[in-house]
XYZ file of C-alpha atoms in Angstrom:
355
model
C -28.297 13.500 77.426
C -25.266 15.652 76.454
C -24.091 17.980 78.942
C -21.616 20.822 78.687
C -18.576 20.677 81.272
C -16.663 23.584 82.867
C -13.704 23.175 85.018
C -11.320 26.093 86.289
C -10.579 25.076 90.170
C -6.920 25.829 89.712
C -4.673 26.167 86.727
C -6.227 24.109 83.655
C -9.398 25.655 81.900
C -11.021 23.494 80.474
C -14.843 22.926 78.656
C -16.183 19.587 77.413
C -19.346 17.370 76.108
C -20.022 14.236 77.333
C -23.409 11.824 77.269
C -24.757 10.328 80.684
C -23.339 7.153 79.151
C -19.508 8.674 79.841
C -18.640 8.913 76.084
C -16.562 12.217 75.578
C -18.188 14.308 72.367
C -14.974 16.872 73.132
C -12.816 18.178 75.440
C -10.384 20.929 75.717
C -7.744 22.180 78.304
C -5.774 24.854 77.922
C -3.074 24.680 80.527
C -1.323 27.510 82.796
C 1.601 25.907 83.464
C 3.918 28.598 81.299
C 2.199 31.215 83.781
C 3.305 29.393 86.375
C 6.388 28.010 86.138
C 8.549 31.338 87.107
C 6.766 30.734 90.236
C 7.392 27.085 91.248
C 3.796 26.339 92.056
C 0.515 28.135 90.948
C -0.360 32.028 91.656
C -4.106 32.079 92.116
C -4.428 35.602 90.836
C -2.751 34.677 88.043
C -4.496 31.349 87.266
C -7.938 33.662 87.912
C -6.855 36.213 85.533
C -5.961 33.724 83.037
C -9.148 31.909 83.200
C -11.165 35.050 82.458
C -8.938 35.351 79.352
C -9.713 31.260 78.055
C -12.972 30.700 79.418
C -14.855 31.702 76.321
C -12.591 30.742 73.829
C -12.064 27.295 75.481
C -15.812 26.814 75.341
C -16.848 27.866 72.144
C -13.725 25.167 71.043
C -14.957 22.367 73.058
C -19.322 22.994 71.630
C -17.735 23.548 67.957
C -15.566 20.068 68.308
C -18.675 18.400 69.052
C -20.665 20.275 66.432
C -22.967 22.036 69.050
C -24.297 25.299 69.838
C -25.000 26.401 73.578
C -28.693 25.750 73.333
C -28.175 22.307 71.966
C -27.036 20.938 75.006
C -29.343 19.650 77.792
C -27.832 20.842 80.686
C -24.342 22.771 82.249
C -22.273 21.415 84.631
C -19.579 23.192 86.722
C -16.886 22.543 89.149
C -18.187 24.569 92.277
C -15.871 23.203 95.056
C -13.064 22.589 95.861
C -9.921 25.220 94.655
C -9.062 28.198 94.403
C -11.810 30.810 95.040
C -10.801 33.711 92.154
C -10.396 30.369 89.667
C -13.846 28.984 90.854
C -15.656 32.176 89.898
C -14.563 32.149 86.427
C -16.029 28.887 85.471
C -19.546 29.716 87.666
C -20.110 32.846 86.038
C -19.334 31.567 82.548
C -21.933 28.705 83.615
C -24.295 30.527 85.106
C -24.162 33.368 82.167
C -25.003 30.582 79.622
C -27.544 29.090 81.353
C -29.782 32.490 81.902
C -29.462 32.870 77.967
C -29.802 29.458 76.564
C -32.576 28.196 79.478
C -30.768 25.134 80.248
C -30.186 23.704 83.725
C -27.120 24.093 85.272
C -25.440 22.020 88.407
C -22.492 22.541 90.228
C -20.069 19.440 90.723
C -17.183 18.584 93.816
C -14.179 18.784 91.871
C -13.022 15.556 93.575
C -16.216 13.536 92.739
C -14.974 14.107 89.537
C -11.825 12.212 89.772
C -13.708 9.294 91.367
C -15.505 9.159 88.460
C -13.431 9.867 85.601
C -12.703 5.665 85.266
C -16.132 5.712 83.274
C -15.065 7.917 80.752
C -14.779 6.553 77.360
C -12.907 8.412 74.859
C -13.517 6.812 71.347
C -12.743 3.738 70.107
C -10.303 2.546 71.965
C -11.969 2.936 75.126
C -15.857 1.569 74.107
C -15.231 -1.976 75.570
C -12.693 -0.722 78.322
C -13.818 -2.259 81.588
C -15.365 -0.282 83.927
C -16.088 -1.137 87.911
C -19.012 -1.918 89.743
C -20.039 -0.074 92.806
C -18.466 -0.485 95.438
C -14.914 0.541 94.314
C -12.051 1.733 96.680
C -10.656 4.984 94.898
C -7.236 6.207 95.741
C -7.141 9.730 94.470
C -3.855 11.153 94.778
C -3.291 14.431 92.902
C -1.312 17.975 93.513
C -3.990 19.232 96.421
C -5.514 15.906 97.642
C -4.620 12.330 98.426
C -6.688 10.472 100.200
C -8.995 6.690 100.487
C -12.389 6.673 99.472
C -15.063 3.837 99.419
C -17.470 4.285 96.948
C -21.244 2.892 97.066
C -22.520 5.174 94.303
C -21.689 8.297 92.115
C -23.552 10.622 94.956
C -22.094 12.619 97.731
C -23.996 10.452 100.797
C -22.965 6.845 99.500
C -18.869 7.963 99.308
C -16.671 7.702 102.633
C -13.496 8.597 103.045
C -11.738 5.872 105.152
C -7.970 8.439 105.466
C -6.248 10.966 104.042
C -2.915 13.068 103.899
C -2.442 14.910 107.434
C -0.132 17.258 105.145
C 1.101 17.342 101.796
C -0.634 15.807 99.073
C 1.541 13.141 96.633
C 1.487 15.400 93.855
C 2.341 18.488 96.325
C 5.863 16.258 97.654
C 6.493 15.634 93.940
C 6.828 19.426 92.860
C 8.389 20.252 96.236
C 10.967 17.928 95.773
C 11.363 18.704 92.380
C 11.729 22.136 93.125
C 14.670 21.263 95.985
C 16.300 19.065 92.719
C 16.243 22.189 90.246
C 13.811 19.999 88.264
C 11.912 22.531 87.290
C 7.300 22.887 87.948
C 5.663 21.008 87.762
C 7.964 18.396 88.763
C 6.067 15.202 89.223
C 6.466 14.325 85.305
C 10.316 14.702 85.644
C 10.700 12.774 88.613
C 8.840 10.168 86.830
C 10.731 9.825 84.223
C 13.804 10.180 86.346
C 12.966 7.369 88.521
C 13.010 5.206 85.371
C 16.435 5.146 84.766
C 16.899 5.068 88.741
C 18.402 2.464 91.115
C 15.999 3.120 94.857
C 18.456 1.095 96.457
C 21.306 2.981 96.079
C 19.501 6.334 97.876
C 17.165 4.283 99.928
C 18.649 5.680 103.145
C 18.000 9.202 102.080
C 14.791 8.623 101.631
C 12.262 6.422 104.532
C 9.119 5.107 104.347
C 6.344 7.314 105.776
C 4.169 5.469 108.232
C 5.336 2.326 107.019
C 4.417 0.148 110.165
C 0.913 1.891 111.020
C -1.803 0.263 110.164
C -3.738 3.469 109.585
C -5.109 4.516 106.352
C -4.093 8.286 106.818
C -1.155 9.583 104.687
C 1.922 11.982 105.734
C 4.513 13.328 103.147
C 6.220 15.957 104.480
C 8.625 14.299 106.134
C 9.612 12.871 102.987
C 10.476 16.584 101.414
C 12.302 17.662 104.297
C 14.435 14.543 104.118
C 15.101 15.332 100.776
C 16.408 18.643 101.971
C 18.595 17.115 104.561
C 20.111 14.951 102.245
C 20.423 18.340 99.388
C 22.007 20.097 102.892
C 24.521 17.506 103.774
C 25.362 15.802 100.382
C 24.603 18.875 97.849
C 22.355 18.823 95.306
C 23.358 15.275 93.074
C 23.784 16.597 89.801
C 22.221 15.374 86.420
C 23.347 11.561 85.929
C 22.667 8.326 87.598
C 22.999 9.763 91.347
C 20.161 12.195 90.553
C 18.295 9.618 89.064
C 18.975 7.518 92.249
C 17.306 9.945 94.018
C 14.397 10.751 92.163
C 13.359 6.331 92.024
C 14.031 6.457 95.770
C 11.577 9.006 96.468
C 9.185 7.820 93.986
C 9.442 4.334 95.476
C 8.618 5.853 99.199
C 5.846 7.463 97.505
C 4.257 4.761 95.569
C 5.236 1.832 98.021
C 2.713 3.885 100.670
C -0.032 4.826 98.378
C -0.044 1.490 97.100
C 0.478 -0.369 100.743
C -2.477 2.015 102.009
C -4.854 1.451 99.073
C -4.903 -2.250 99.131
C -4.710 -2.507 103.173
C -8.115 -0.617 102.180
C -9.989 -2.843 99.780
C -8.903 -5.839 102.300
C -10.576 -4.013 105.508
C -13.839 -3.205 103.489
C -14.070 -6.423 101.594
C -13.886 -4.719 98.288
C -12.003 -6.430 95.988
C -11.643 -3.525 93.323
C -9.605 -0.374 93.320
C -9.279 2.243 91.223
C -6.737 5.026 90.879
C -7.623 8.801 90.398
C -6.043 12.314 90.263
C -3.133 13.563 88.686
C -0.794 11.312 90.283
C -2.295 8.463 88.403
C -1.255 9.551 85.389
C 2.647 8.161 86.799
C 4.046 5.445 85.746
C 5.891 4.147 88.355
C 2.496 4.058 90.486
C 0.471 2.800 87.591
C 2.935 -0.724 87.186
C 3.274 -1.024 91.183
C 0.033 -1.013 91.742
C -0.859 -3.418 88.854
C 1.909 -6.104 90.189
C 0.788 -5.739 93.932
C -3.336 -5.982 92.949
C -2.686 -8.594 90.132
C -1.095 -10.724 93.613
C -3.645 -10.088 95.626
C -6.521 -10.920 93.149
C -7.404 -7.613 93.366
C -9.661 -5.861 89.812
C -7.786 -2.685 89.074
C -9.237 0.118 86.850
C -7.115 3.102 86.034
C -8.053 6.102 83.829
C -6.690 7.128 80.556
C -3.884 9.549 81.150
C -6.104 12.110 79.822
C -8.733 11.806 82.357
C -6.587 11.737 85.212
C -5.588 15.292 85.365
C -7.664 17.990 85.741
C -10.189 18.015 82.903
C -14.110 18.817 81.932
C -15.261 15.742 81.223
C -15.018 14.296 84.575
C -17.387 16.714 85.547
C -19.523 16.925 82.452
C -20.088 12.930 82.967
C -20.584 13.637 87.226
C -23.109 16.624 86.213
C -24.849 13.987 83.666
C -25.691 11.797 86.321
C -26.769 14.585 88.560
C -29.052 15.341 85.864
C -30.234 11.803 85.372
C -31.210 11.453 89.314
C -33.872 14.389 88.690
C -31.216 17.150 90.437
C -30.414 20.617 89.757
C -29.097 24.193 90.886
C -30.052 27.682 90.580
C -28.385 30.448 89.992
C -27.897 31.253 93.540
C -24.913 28.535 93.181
C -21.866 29.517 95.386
C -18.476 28.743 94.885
C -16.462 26.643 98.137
C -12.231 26.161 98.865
C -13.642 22.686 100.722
C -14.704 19.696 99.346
C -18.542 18.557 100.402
C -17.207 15.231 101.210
C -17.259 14.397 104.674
C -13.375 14.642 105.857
C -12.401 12.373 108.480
C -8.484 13.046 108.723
C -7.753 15.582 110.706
C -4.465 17.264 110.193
C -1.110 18.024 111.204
C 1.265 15.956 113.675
C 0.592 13.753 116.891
C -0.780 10.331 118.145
C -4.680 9.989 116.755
């Protein structure tokens, strides 16, 4: 089964082919993040606007890379929920559209479902014999709009729980905000990455705190951790480019990572699930990636992380989750609505106070 992929939930448009068996035939994303970046985060008329400028070019790339037609394919998938409504509509009505002229079935995907499963992809050679999890899995997705726990039974909405998740900002969402109060630049995450490398945390470790260090809650808060950061800007100015800024940046990171990291593995030990697996955007850093390798390789632990590639935003991820849609005998209409929310069941509610 090869099945056509469409993703535009917020500022990457994106088309791809990919078998039931996860093995990417193409995949192309053209980025907004030049669009953007005058802004400091992501316009959604703008990221709508330029959708409806890519969508068809982006496609007719990712069929022709794979040496396809539209009718060759056996089915369309499309990221339907969650993002950014304007952005949404784009990729539906460019789904929808080829499915009334080619004949071929069409389903709509959660965006975040996605992520979960992106681990399985397999993009050539070098990822055939990659090792990929068995079910159940603990997935920490952590990306620009969502960070949260998940334990997953099977790829299907009913058999994935979410056990906590941020009661504010998302990682990802703290990254660019911070990097924004640094003069970093958007998005930020990738410079405060790289930052961080060259950092000491210890020298800016009081400028930075852990966030709900000593709960034993799987819920998530970052806020806190920006507006530090803006106390510290207020009251010590902004560190300018050397080794305090870099100070700065591995501090932060390390508050960051040390939770996610702390949270995710207090996880796979209070569901007996010895395997985790890292999704979303924020996956793609580096500083997470080695933490969380050290801390699971100590606690005999199975990690799987995706290629950098499938961590952000891409179509494959939900070519691959529409594939196995397909494969379990289900399908949409055109009657297929867009959604801001995710159809996962959210059990975090947020904002401040005792739970």
């Amino acid at each position: 089964m090869r099945v056509l992929g469409i993703e535009t939930s917020c500022d990457e448009t994106a088309a791809a082919v990919v078998t039931e068996a996860g093995v990417v035939l193409s995949d192309v994303v053209r980025s907004q993040v030049e669009a953007h970046a005058p802004y400091g985060g992501v316009v959604p008329e703008i990221a709508s606007r330029d959708h409806a400028r890519a969508i068809v070019p982006v496609i007719r790339e990712a069929l022709a890379r794979a040496g396809m037609k539209p009718g060759d394919v056996d089915g369309i998938a499309v990221t339907s929920r969650p993002g950014l409504l304007g952005a949404l509509l784009v990729g539906l009505s460019a789904a929808k559209g080829l499915s009334f002229t080619t004949g071929k079935p069409i389903v709509g995907v959660d965006h975040l479902v996605g992520h979960l499963l992106a681990v399985f992809l397999r993009r050539g050679e070098a990822e055939a014999e990659a090792p990929v999890p068995s079910y159940p899995f603990i997935a920490l997705l952590a990306s620009g709009g969502h960070t949260a726990l998940y334990r997953v039974d099977a790829p299907r909405l009913s058999a994935i729980r979410e056990l906590g998740a941020t009661r504010d900002d998302a990682a990802g969402e703290a990254f660019d905000k911070t990097a924004k109060l640094l003069g970093l630049g958007y998005p930020g995450g990738p410079v405060v990455d790289r930052l961080a490398a060259t950092g000491d945390a210890s020298r800016a470790k009081d400028a930075v705190p852990r966030s709900m260090a000593h709960r034993e809650s799987l819920e998530f808060s970052f806020s806190g951790l920006k507006a530090a950061v803006m106390r510290h800007v207020a009251t010590q100015g902004k560190p300018p480019e050397g080794q305090a800024l870099a100070d700065l940046c591995a501090a932060f990171q390390a508050s960051v990572v040390g939770t996610l990291v702390d949270k995710a593995v207090r996880a796979a030990k209070v569901e007996g699930v010895p395997r985790i697996v890292l999704a979303g955007g924020v996956a793609a850093n580096r500083g997470l990636r080695a933490r969380m390798a050290e801390v699971c390789a100590r606690q005999k632990i199975a990690l799987f992380v995706p290629s950098f590639a499938s961590c952000t935003d891409n179509a494959a991820m939900i070519a691959y989750a529409g594939a196995l849609r397909f494969a379990a005998g289900e399908a949409d209409d055109l009657a297929l609505e867009p959604s801001t929310k995710t159809a996962l069941p959210r059990v975090t509610r947020k904002g401040a106070g005792l739970r």
